[in-house]
Every structure is written in structure tokens, then in C-alpha cells.
Amino acid sequence: MELIEKAISEKGKVLPGNVLKVGSFLNNRIDVCLVNALGKDISEHFKGKGVNLILTIEASGIAIASLTAVHFNCDVIFAKKSKTSNVEGEYYTAPCYSYTHKVQNDLIVPKEYLSKGDRVLIVDDVLARGEAVNACMSLISQAGAECVGVAVAFEKGFQKAGDALRSKGVDVYAGAIVDEMNENKITFRKQ
Amino acid sequence: MELIEKAISEKGKVLPGNVLKVGSFLNNRIDVCLVNALGKDISEHFKGKGVNLILTIEASGIAIASLTAVHFNCDVIFAKKSKTSNVEGEYYTAPCYSYTHKVQNDLIVPKEYLSKGDRVLIVDDVLARGEAVNACMSLISQAGAECVGVAVAFEKGFQKAGDALRSKGVDVYAGAIVDEMNENKITFRKQ
């Protein structure tokens, strides 16, 4: 999606450790006009697939998920991160390692909010090594629901998780795919 | 707003410790259709006030903030919670005690995302004792920006923070004001 590539080129910052900082428009300060356009594009990509629920992860996925769900007219649930599983009620949980924060979280979704028969689209800000998406797929599978696909604002193509998912037949939408990046240049894959 | 009162009456759960659980439609699984209607109502309340930025707090305020900002056509920023202030770059911080989680957090917003001249609406899910709103007001004040008002999905009227803000001249919008609640009945203030 040209708008996302343009925003990343103009406002993204490449930091050491393969970090692409997008906090000024995507996941701390949010350019709602841009993200709303992204959400519309995602809804067009998955049109007719019967999506009735969007699953995301706190905190940086929530704005994108909400501004996508409004085009599907469906609900959003977000998985909470907890270092301990010390929570009340019945939950689905899945382990998820964060390379950014170098910490192991358990993703948690109350059983009452995710049900068999739900057709779930996973939405997040970034797809890199696929830890978060794989954990979300586990939560969906535990509930007996179906994963319709994955949509992210951008994908780090050089970290391969997107292609691994596609090779398994998962429908993966990325607003932009970064194939190479350094301090001077960000190269996008043609889609 | 009748839709919010109806949702709270039908789906809210009163738990011990003056907790009103709204996770099934407002802050864990999100009824996007309902929250979008709320966002539209908030935008009509603050119409003509020059709001150019919405400030909220991770994680439960982000969906409401995003689905409000889309009606203002403005950006959202969310304050992160950190038990330590061990973060890089220049930040505004304000202490914020969470009665729900019984923990003191520092709310953090990067200086580059909040500027003098911004006309900021604070949006959150709940207004109870006002800790979060007061911390947000401090962040806005530190930046030399202006707080245009406060909008929440619902307010616990019996915890008085909303009325305290109104008595200081702050424009406070609440989708519903709960004046009394117990396991059997929730009583709303007429607005």
C-alpha cells in the first residue's frame, strides 16, 4: 500500500538491532487518517471471507485492529500480555517471546470472548519473526475457531515469518514489506 | 448516551471492590459498532473546540480513542505505563496510581509527540477517582499544550472525580454516569 510505504520512508527510523521505529505515526502517536485507510484496504483484501472477529495484541495492535474492524463491522478482542498467568477466570494462553523487549510473555484471552465458529482475522502492527502471530494462531486453535488470515501494517520480509506463513497457505496481508533496511535506505518488496 | 447505558445494564458485571466489569464490550472484547457510535457522540459534543489530538492511556483507552479520533480526523497518542522510568529519549512523565491493579505507574509520552499549541482531548474508558485523567492533564501541561476536555465511555459518579473536574470548569463528557451500583441494580444519573 503506497501510503504505508511513503510513511515508512519519510517517518520511519532504522535503529540498531534491526529495529524500525514507527512510533510517530503507527504505534505510539497514531496517524488515524492513514491507519483508517489501511483498515479499509485490509477489509477489501479479506472481503467475502466471513470475518466476524479481529484478534490483536495489546498495546500497539489495538488502534490498527479497531480502525480495521470498523470496516468489517465486527468486534475486536485483544490478547493481554502477562509475565505470570496469575489471572482469574478461564483463559486461553500461549507463550510469546518478544525480541524487542527480550522477555517471554504469556498471551491471554478469556475463553468467554473467543468461541468455536468464530472466523478470526489476526491484525497487528508488525510481522517480523512471527512469534506474536503464531501465539495468536494457537489461541484461535485452542478455542476451536478458524483463522481467516493475518494482516499487518508492515512486514520485515528479511525476517522470513511472512513467507513461512504464506508457504503454509495462510493469507497474509502486509501494508508494506521491507526487504532490506539500513540507516540510509529502506527497500520495499513489489507486491 | 442510551446505547452505553443499555450495554452496561445488560452486559456489565458488578464485582466486589466497586469494580464494574465491562470487558465483554468495552475494554477487552470491543463492540466496535457501539464504540464507533460513542466516538461520534463525543466528536459532536466537542465540535468547534479545535481538537487536533487525542491523548489516551494503554491499553484499554486505545480503541475508544481511535474510534473517536476518526470522527475528528485527528491523531491519537497513548501514554505508556512504566513501573520504572528506564526509557530512552526525552519524555514527559506523570505518576498515576492504579486502584484496580494496586500499583504506581509512571505515565510516559515522548516529548516529540506532544507539543505546545496542541489542543488535546483526553479519552479513556472509565473515569473513577481521576488518577489517570489528572496524570494526563499533567503531561499536557508539561508540554505547554491545552486540555480541551475529557471524554470517557462511563463515569463512576459515586467516586466524585468527574464532578470535581466539572467544578474546576473542565468540560467532561461521559457516555453514562453510574451513581449507584450493586449486584442487582445499576443506577444512572440523568444527563
Tab-separated table of C-alpha atoms in Angstrom:
chain	number	residue	atom	x	y	z
A	1	MET	CA	0.000	0.000	0.000
A	2	GLU	CA	1.663	3.148	-1.244
A	3	LEU	CA	0.571	5.300	1.709
A	4	ILE	CA	2.261	2.982	4.205
A	5	GLU	CA	5.483	2.734	2.166
A	6	LYS	CA	5.570	6.531	1.903
A	7	ALA	CA	5.040	6.987	5.655
A	8	ILE	CA	7.762	4.448	6.489
A	9	SER	CA	10.180	6.074	4.014
A	10	GLU	CA	9.535	9.564	5.330
A	11	LYS	CA	9.000	8.990	9.061
A	12	GLY	CA	10.407	5.561	9.945
A	13	LYS	CA	13.757	5.398	11.705
A	14	VAL	CA	16.116	2.444	11.356
A	15	LEU	CA	17.805	1.776	14.705
A	16	PRO	CA	20.475	-0.751	15.686
A	17	GLY	CA	19.302	-4.349	16.126
A	18	ASN	CA	17.049	-4.380	13.052
A	19	VAL	CA	14.529	-2.092	14.753
A	20	LEU	CA	12.322	0.037	12.501
A	21	LYS	CA	10.854	2.737	14.710
A	22	VAL	CA	7.400	3.836	13.577
A	23	GLY	CA	6.217	5.441	16.821
A	24	SER	CA	5.497	8.809	15.219
A	25	PHE	CA	2.631	7.527	13.035
A	26	LEU	CA	1.832	3.886	13.755
A	27	ASN	CA	2.224	2.626	17.287
A	28	ASN	CA	2.585	5.412	19.832
A	29	ARG	CA	1.367	8.514	18.071
A	30	ILE	CA	-1.139	7.188	15.539
A	31	ASP	CA	-1.933	8.853	12.206
A	32	VAL	CA	-5.591	7.867	12.331
A	33	CYS	CA	-6.306	9.012	8.760
A	34	LEU	CA	-3.514	6.739	7.461
A	35	VAL	CA	-4.458	3.788	9.660
A	36	ASN	CA	-8.134	4.153	8.713
A	37	ALA	CA	-7.128	3.931	5.025
A	38	LEU	CA	-5.037	0.853	5.865
A	39	GLY	CA	-8.011	-0.706	7.668
A	40	LYS	CA	-10.194	-0.130	4.620
A	41	ASP	CA	-7.576	-1.762	2.377
A	42	ILE	CA	-7.369	-4.767	4.724
A	43	SER	CA	-11.158	-5.122	4.702
A	44	GLU	CA	-11.146	-5.122	0.889
A	45	HIS	CA	-8.426	-7.791	0.803
A	46	PHE	CA	-10.423	-10.118	3.078
A	47	LYS	CA	-13.851	-9.236	1.649
A	48	GLY	CA	-16.214	-12.180	1.400
A	49	LYS	CA	-14.148	-14.338	3.777
A	50	GLY	CA	-16.735	-14.119	6.560
A	51	VAL	CA	-14.502	-12.392	9.130
A	52	ASN	CA	-16.604	-11.840	12.274
A	53	LEU	CA	-13.867	-11.059	14.796
A	54	ILE	CA	-10.433	-9.410	14.848
A	55	LEU	CA	-7.789	-10.589	17.295
A	56	THR	CA	-4.853	-8.347	18.163
A	57	ILE	CA	-2.316	-7.892	20.967
A	58	GLU	CA	-2.001	-5.041	23.444
A	59	ALA	CA	-0.976	-2.293	23.111
A	60	SER	CA	0.343	-1.368	19.674
A	61	GLY	CA	-2.080	-3.538	17.680
A	62	ILE	CA	-5.274	-2.101	19.149
A	63	ALA	CA	-5.591	1.096	17.107
A	64	ILE	CA	-4.997	-0.726	13.818
A	65	ALA	CA	-7.384	-3.532	14.800
A	66	SER	CA	-10.127	-1.070	15.787
A	67	LEU	CA	-9.774	1.003	12.615
A	68	THR	CA	-9.909	-2.216	10.583
A	69	ALA	CA	-12.885	-3.705	12.445
A	70	VAL	CA	-14.959	-0.615	11.751
A	71	HIS	CA	-14.831	-1.521	8.026
A	72	PHE	CA	-15.831	-5.147	8.719
A	73	ASN	CA	-18.446	-4.026	11.282
A	74	CYS	CA	-17.108	-6.712	13.614
A	75	ASP	CA	-15.782	-6.859	17.180
A	76	VAL	CA	-12.139	-6.710	18.300
A	77	ILE	CA	-10.521	-8.693	21.087
A	78	PHE	CA	-7.016	-8.083	22.270
A	79	ALA	CA	-4.741	-10.575	23.958
A	80	LYS	CA	-3.169	-9.260	27.129
A	81	LYS	CA	0.458	-9.868	27.939
A	82	SER	CA	1.256	-11.283	31.314
A	83	LYS	CA	4.569	-12.466	32.648
A	84	THR	CA	2.691	-14.583	35.125
A	85	SER	CA	-0.522	-16.408	34.405
A	86	ASN	CA	-1.910	-15.207	37.718
A	87	VAL	CA	-5.333	-14.177	36.436
A	88	GLU	CA	-8.871	-15.092	37.431
A	89	GLY	CA	-11.423	-16.905	35.291
A	90	GLU	CA	-10.819	-19.300	32.424
A	91	TYR	CA	-8.345	-18.190	29.807
A	92	TYR	CA	-6.612	-19.428	26.706
A	93	THR	CA	-2.893	-18.765	26.935
A	94	ALA	CA	0.039	-19.072	24.554
A	95	PRO	CA	3.714	-18.249	25.147
A	96	CYS	CA	5.169	-15.406	23.099
A	97	TYR	CA	8.783	-14.236	23.132
A	98	SER	CA	9.350	-10.538	22.471
A	99	TYR	CA	12.667	-9.923	20.691
A	100	THR	CA	12.157	-6.166	21.118
A	101	HIS	CA	11.808	-6.327	24.898
A	102	LYS	CA	13.744	-9.578	25.351
A	103	VAL	CA	11.065	-11.064	27.567
A	104	GLN	CA	8.785	-14.084	27.489
A	105	ASN	CA	5.098	-13.197	27.851
A	106	ASP	CA	2.024	-15.348	28.045
A	107	LEU	CA	-0.696	-14.036	25.751
A	108	ILE	CA	-4.060	-14.329	27.444
A	109	VAL	CA	-7.636	-14.223	26.119
A	110	PRO	CA	-10.677	-15.013	28.303
A	111	LYS	CA	-12.468	-18.097	26.984
A	112	GLU	CA	-15.795	-16.272	27.022
A	113	TYR	CA	-14.602	-13.799	24.355
A	114	LEU	CA	-13.396	-16.271	21.692
A	115	SER	CA	-15.613	-19.123	20.540
A	116	LYS	CA	-15.847	-22.102	18.257
A	117	GLY	CA	-17.304	-20.920	14.978
A	118	ASP	CA	-15.622	-17.515	15.085
A	119	ARG	CA	-13.844	-16.603	11.839
A	120	VAL	CA	-10.914	-14.584	13.100
A	121	LEU	CA	-8.560	-12.178	11.352
A	122	ILE	CA	-5.287	-11.535	13.220
A	123	VAL	CA	-4.252	-7.859	12.972
A	124	ASP	CA	-1.014	-6.393	14.300
A	125	ASP	CA	1.356	-3.534	13.617
A	126	VAL	CA	4.425	-5.540	12.578
A	127	LEU	CA	5.196	-9.066	11.385
A	128	ALA	CA	8.849	-9.904	11.969
A	129	ARG	CA	9.815	-13.313	13.363
A	130	GLY	CA	6.182	-14.370	13.714
A	131	GLU	CA	6.179	-15.038	17.463
A	132	ALA	CA	3.045	-12.971	18.120
A	133	VAL	CA	1.122	-14.300	15.115
A	134	ASN	CA	1.952	-17.913	15.993
A	135	ALA	CA	0.770	-17.333	19.570
A	136	CYS	CA	-2.475	-15.790	18.276
A	137	MET	CA	-2.993	-18.792	15.984
A	138	SER	CA	-2.584	-21.049	18.990
A	139	LEU	CA	-5.242	-19.091	20.924
A	140	ILE	CA	-7.648	-19.345	17.965
A	141	SER	CA	-6.969	-23.054	17.592
A	142	GLN	CA	-7.487	-23.705	21.317
A	143	ALA	CA	-10.928	-22.075	21.028
A	144	GLY	CA	-11.843	-24.234	18.033
A	145	ALA	CA	-12.229	-21.059	15.978
A	146	GLU	CA	-10.836	-20.507	12.489
A	147	CYS	CA	-8.001	-18.178	11.470
A	148	VAL	CA	-9.026	-16.481	8.218
A	149	GLY	CA	-5.690	-14.739	7.774
A	150	VAL	CA	-3.170	-12.249	9.055
A	151	ALA	CA	-2.968	-8.510	8.351
A	152	VAL	CA	-0.151	-6.216	9.435
A	153	ALA	CA	0.757	-2.614	8.720
A	154	PHE	CA	4.200	-3.764	7.644
A	155	GLU	CA	6.307	-6.899	7.458
A	156	LYS	CA	10.038	-7.293	7.830
A	157	GLY	CA	10.464	-9.519	4.812
A	158	PHE	CA	14.083	-10.287	5.658
A	159	GLN	CA	12.988	-11.988	8.886
A	160	LYS	CA	11.017	-14.551	6.821
A	161	ALA	CA	7.964	-15.195	9.036
A	162	GLY	CA	5.554	-13.805	6.443
A	163	ASP	CA	6.853	-16.078	3.706
A	164	ALA	CA	6.832	-19.071	6.073
A	165	LEU	CA	3.158	-18.430	6.791
A	166	ARG	CA	2.348	-17.978	3.077
A	167	SER	CA	4.083	-21.257	2.275
A	168	LYS	CA	1.709	-22.957	4.717
A	169	GLY	CA	-1.247	-21.448	2.844
A	170	VAL	CA	-2.024	-18.626	5.291
A	171	ASP	CA	-3.441	-15.491	3.633
A	172	VAL	CA	-1.032	-12.759	4.807
A	173	TYR	CA	-1.683	-9.080	4.021
A	174	ALA	CA	1.087	-6.557	4.617
A	175	GLY	CA	0.657	-2.820	4.029
A	176	ALA	CA	4.352	-2.826	3.128
A	177	ILE	CA	7.098	-5.452	3.035
A	178	VAL	CA	10.568	-4.226	3.967
A	179	ASP	CA	13.118	-6.488	2.267
A	180	GLU	CA	16.218	-4.539	3.226
A	181	MET	CA	16.926	-1.627	5.502
A	182	ASN	CA	19.823	0.360	6.853
A	183	GLU	CA	20.282	3.883	8.144
A	184	ASN	CA	20.315	5.294	4.630
A	185	LYS	CA	17.763	3.286	2.704
A	186	ILE	CA	14.644	1.155	3.111
A	187	THR	CA	13.832	-1.173	0.208
A	188	PHE	CA	10.276	-2.432	-0.232
A	189	ARG	CA	9.210	-5.639	-1.983
A	190	LYS	CA	6.977	-5.127	-5.010
A	191	GLN	CA	3.508	-6.551	-4.242
B	1	MET	CA	-25.853	8.075	25.830
B	2	GLU	CA	-28.609	5.488	25.808
B	3	LEU	CA	-26.583	2.845	23.927
B	4	ILE	CA	-23.849	2.856	26.588
B	5	GLU	CA	-26.325	2.709	29.485
B	6	LYS	CA	-28.094	-0.202	27.782
B	7	ALA	CA	-24.827	-2.086	27.228
B	8	ILE	CA	-23.726	-1.552	30.838
B	9	SER	CA	-27.127	-2.657	32.162
B	10	GLU	CA	-27.212	-5.784	30.013
B	11	LYS	CA	-23.549	-6.834	29.923
B	12	GLY	CA	-21.743	-5.077	32.791
B	13	LYS	CA	-20.902	-7.103	35.887
B	14	VAL	CA	-20.617	-5.530	39.335
B	15	LEU	CA	-17.786	-7.221	41.242
B	16	PRO	CA	-16.541	-6.744	44.820
B	17	GLY	CA	-14.457	-3.609	45.452
B	18	ASN	CA	-16.645	-1.267	43.366
B	19	VAL	CA	-15.430	-2.879	40.136
B	20	LEU	CA	-17.746	-2.643	37.126
B	21	LYS	CA	-16.503	-5.222	34.635
B	22	VAL	CA	-17.106	-4.201	31.035
B	23	GLY	CA	-14.599	-6.500	29.343
B	24	SER	CA	-17.178	-8.136	27.100
B	25	PHE	CA	-17.921	-4.983	25.078
B	26	LEU	CA	-15.648	-2.104	26.076
B	27	ASN	CA	-12.110	-2.892	27.124
B	28	ASN	CA	-11.048	-6.414	26.237
B	29	ARG	CA	-13.558	-7.593	23.655
B	30	ILE	CA	-14.677	-4.368	21.976
B	31	ASP	CA	-18.100	-3.824	20.406
B	32	VAL	CA	-16.731	-1.648	17.613
B	33	CYS	CA	-20.182	-0.626	16.345
B	34	LEU	CA	-21.096	0.655	19.831
B	35	VAL	CA	-17.743	2.361	20.427
B	36	ASN	CA	-17.850	3.981	16.984
B	37	ALA	CA	-21.273	5.463	17.850
B	38	LEU	CA	-19.806	6.667	21.154
B	39	GLY	CA	-16.881	8.242	19.301
B	40	LYS	CA	-19.285	10.079	17.002
B	41	ASP	CA	-21.240	11.375	20.009
B	42	ILE	CA	-18.018	12.583	21.657
B	43	SER	CA	-16.993	14.382	18.456
B	44	GLU	CA	-20.376	16.153	18.357
B	45	HIS	CA	-20.040	17.214	21.999
B	46	PHE	CA	-16.621	18.797	21.371
B	47	LYS	CA	-17.407	20.122	17.883
B	48	GLY	CA	-15.901	23.516	17.153
B	49	LYS	CA	-13.430	23.305	20.041
B	50	GLY	CA	-10.426	22.866	17.755
B	51	VAL	CA	-9.381	19.419	18.996
B	52	ASN	CA	-6.308	18.364	16.993
B	53	LEU	CA	-5.039	15.493	19.137
B	54	ILE	CA	-6.468	12.785	21.400
B	55	LEU	CA	-4.462	11.542	24.376
B	56	THR	CA	-5.287	8.199	25.953
B	57	ILE	CA	-3.593	5.528	28.084
B	58	GLU	CA	-2.606	1.994	27.127
B	59	ALA	CA	-4.235	-0.417	26.741
B	60	SER	CA	-7.960	-0.078	27.394
B	61	GLY	CA	-8.301	3.502	26.173
B	62	ILE	CA	-6.789	2.972	22.725
B	63	ALA	CA	-9.792	1.510	20.905
B	64	ILE	CA	-12.134	4.239	22.175
B	65	ALA	CA	-9.577	6.948	21.385
B	66	SER	CA	-9.025	5.624	17.844
B	67	LEU	CA	-12.743	5.313	17.104
B	68	THR	CA	-13.234	8.856	18.402
B	69	ALA	CA	-10.277	10.353	16.521
B	70	VAL	CA	-11.632	9.054	13.224
B	71	HIS	CA	-14.602	11.458	13.643
B	72	PHE	CA	-12.303	14.397	14.459
B	73	ASN	CA	-9.857	13.375	11.709
B	74	CYS	CA	-7.036	13.881	14.203
B	75	ASP	CA	-4.140	11.822	15.567
B	76	VAL	CA	-4.076	9.734	18.761
B	77	ILE	CA	-1.199	9.377	21.191
B	78	PHE	CA	-1.233	6.956	24.045
B	79	ALA	CA	0.709	7.247	27.277
B	80	LYS	CA	2.628	4.101	28.155
B	81	LYS	CA	2.719	2.773	31.674
B	82	SER	CA	6.085	2.013	33.138
B	83	LYS	CA	6.943	0.991	36.672
B	84	THR	CA	10.423	2.294	36.065
B	85	SER	CA	11.264	5.347	34.021
B	86	ASN	CA	14.096	3.455	32.397
B	87	VAL	CA	13.391	4.582	28.841
B	88	GLU	CA	15.458	6.254	26.145
B	89	GLY	CA	14.876	9.678	24.659
B	90	GLU	CA	13.130	12.660	26.200
B	91	TYR	CA	9.776	12.008	27.794
B	92	TYR	CA	7.114	13.732	29.803
B	93	THR	CA	6.158	11.618	32.804
B	94	ALA	CA	3.470	11.787	35.460
B	95	PRO	CA	2.793	9.388	38.342
B	96	CYS	CA	-0.508	7.524	38.255
B	97	TYR	CA	-1.791	5.147	40.929
B	98	SER	CA	-3.977	2.300	39.694
B	99	TYR	CA	-6.595	1.315	42.287
B	100	THR	CA	-7.579	-1.660	40.110
B	101	HIS	CA	-4.090	-3.141	39.981
B	102	LYS	CA	-2.845	-1.544	43.233
B	103	VAL	CA	0.335	-0.331	41.606
B	104	GLN	CA	2.015	3.004	40.983
B	105	ASN	CA	2.866	3.606	37.320
B	106	ASP	CA	4.621	6.447	35.598
B	107	LEU	CA	2.707	7.543	32.503
B	108	ILE	CA	5.136	8.336	29.717
B	109	VAL	CA	4.766	10.288	26.467
B	110	PRO	CA	7.745	11.119	24.210
B	111	LYS	CA	8.225	14.884	24.005
B	112	GLU	CA	8.328	14.760	20.213
B	113	TYR	CA	4.694	13.549	20.040
B	114	LEU	CA	3.026	16.253	22.182
B	115	SER	CA	3.676	19.925	21.501
B	116	LYS	CA	2.890	23.442	22.596
B	117	GLY	CA	-0.146	24.597	20.668
B	118	ASP	CA	-1.796	21.176	20.581
B	119	ARG	CA	-5.465	21.247	21.621
B	120	VAL	CA	-5.844	17.901	23.319
B	121	LEU	CA	-8.913	15.860	24.242
B	122	ILE	CA	-8.302	13.188	26.895
B	123	VAL	CA	-10.223	9.972	26.097
B	124	ASP	CA	-10.401	6.912	28.335
B	125	ASP	CA	-12.706	4.015	29.107
B	126	VAL	CA	-13.573	4.872	32.712
B	127	LEU	CA	-13.413	7.921	34.988
B	128	ALA	CA	-13.431	6.855	38.625
B	129	ARG	CA	-11.073	8.522	41.108
B	130	GLY	CA	-9.466	10.633	38.387
B	131	GLU	CA	-5.878	9.443	38.812
B	132	ALA	CA	-5.379	8.741	35.104
B	133	VAL	CA	-7.051	11.944	33.924
B	134	ASN	CA	-5.030	14.067	36.348
B	135	ALA	CA	-1.813	12.430	35.150
B	136	CYS	CA	-2.791	13.101	31.515
B	137	MET	CA	-3.513	16.735	32.375
B	138	SER	CA	-0.051	16.983	33.890
B	139	LEU	CA	1.525	15.588	30.684
B	140	ILE	CA	-0.422	18.115	28.575
B	141	SER	CA	0.549	20.963	30.888
B	142	GLN	CA	4.237	19.949	30.843
B	143	ALA	CA	4.153	20.173	27.028
B	144	GLY	CA	2.570	23.619	27.129
B	145	ALA	CA	-0.411	22.219	25.254
B	146	GLU	CA	-4.056	22.837	26.128
B	147	CYS	CA	-6.554	20.332	27.507
B	148	VAL	CA	-9.865	20.903	25.713
B	149	GLY	CA	-11.757	18.406	27.850
B	150	VAL	CA	-12.214	14.835	28.976
B	151	ALA	CA	-14.367	12.112	27.398
B	152	VAL	CA	-14.985	8.674	28.874
B	153	ALA	CA	-17.271	5.802	27.984
B	154	PHE	CA	-18.586	5.837	31.529
B	155	GLU	CA	-18.014	7.567	34.832
B	156	LYS	CA	-18.412	6.225	38.338
B	157	GLY	CA	-20.313	9.237	39.652
B	158	PHE	CA	-20.111	7.995	43.235
B	159	GLN	CA	-16.310	8.297	43.162
B	160	LYS	CA	-16.646	12.060	42.526
B	161	ALA	CA	-13.695	12.756	40.202
B	162	GLY	CA	-15.984	13.807	37.333
B	163	ASP	CA	-17.817	16.372	39.469
B	164	ALA	CA	-14.532	17.644	40.902
B	165	LEU	CA	-13.261	18.274	37.367
B	166	ARG	CA	-16.533	19.947	36.326
B	167	SER	CA	-16.373	22.244	39.370
B	168	LYS	CA	-12.957	23.398	38.111
B	169	GLY	CA	-14.508	24.247	34.731
B	170	VAL	CA	-13.283	21.167	32.813
B	171	ASP	CA	-15.672	20.021	30.060
B	172	VAL	CA	-16.282	16.350	30.970
B	173	TYR	CA	-18.281	14.073	28.665
B	174	ALA	CA	-19.410	10.679	29.973
B	175	GLY	CA	-21.318	8.161	27.838
B	176	ALA	CA	-23.003	7.112	31.081
B	177	ILE	CA	-22.699	8.149	34.727
B	178	VAL	CA	-23.187	5.374	37.256
B	179	ASP	CA	-24.401	6.945	40.514
B	180	GLU	CA	-25.078	3.710	42.401
B	181	MET	CA	-24.383	0.069	41.739
B	182	ASN	CA	-24.677	-3.279	43.416
B	183	GLU	CA	-25.019	-6.865	42.220
B	184	ASN	CA	-28.730	-6.364	41.496
B	185	LYS	CA	-29.001	-2.861	40.120
B	186	ILE	CA	-27.048	-0.112	38.356
B	187	THR	CA	-28.497	3.411	38.637
B	188	PHE	CA	-27.550	6.030	36.046
B	189	ARG	CA	-27.561	9.785	36.528
B	190	LYS	CA	-29.918	11.666	34.201
B	191	GLN	CA	-27.846	13.809	31.809
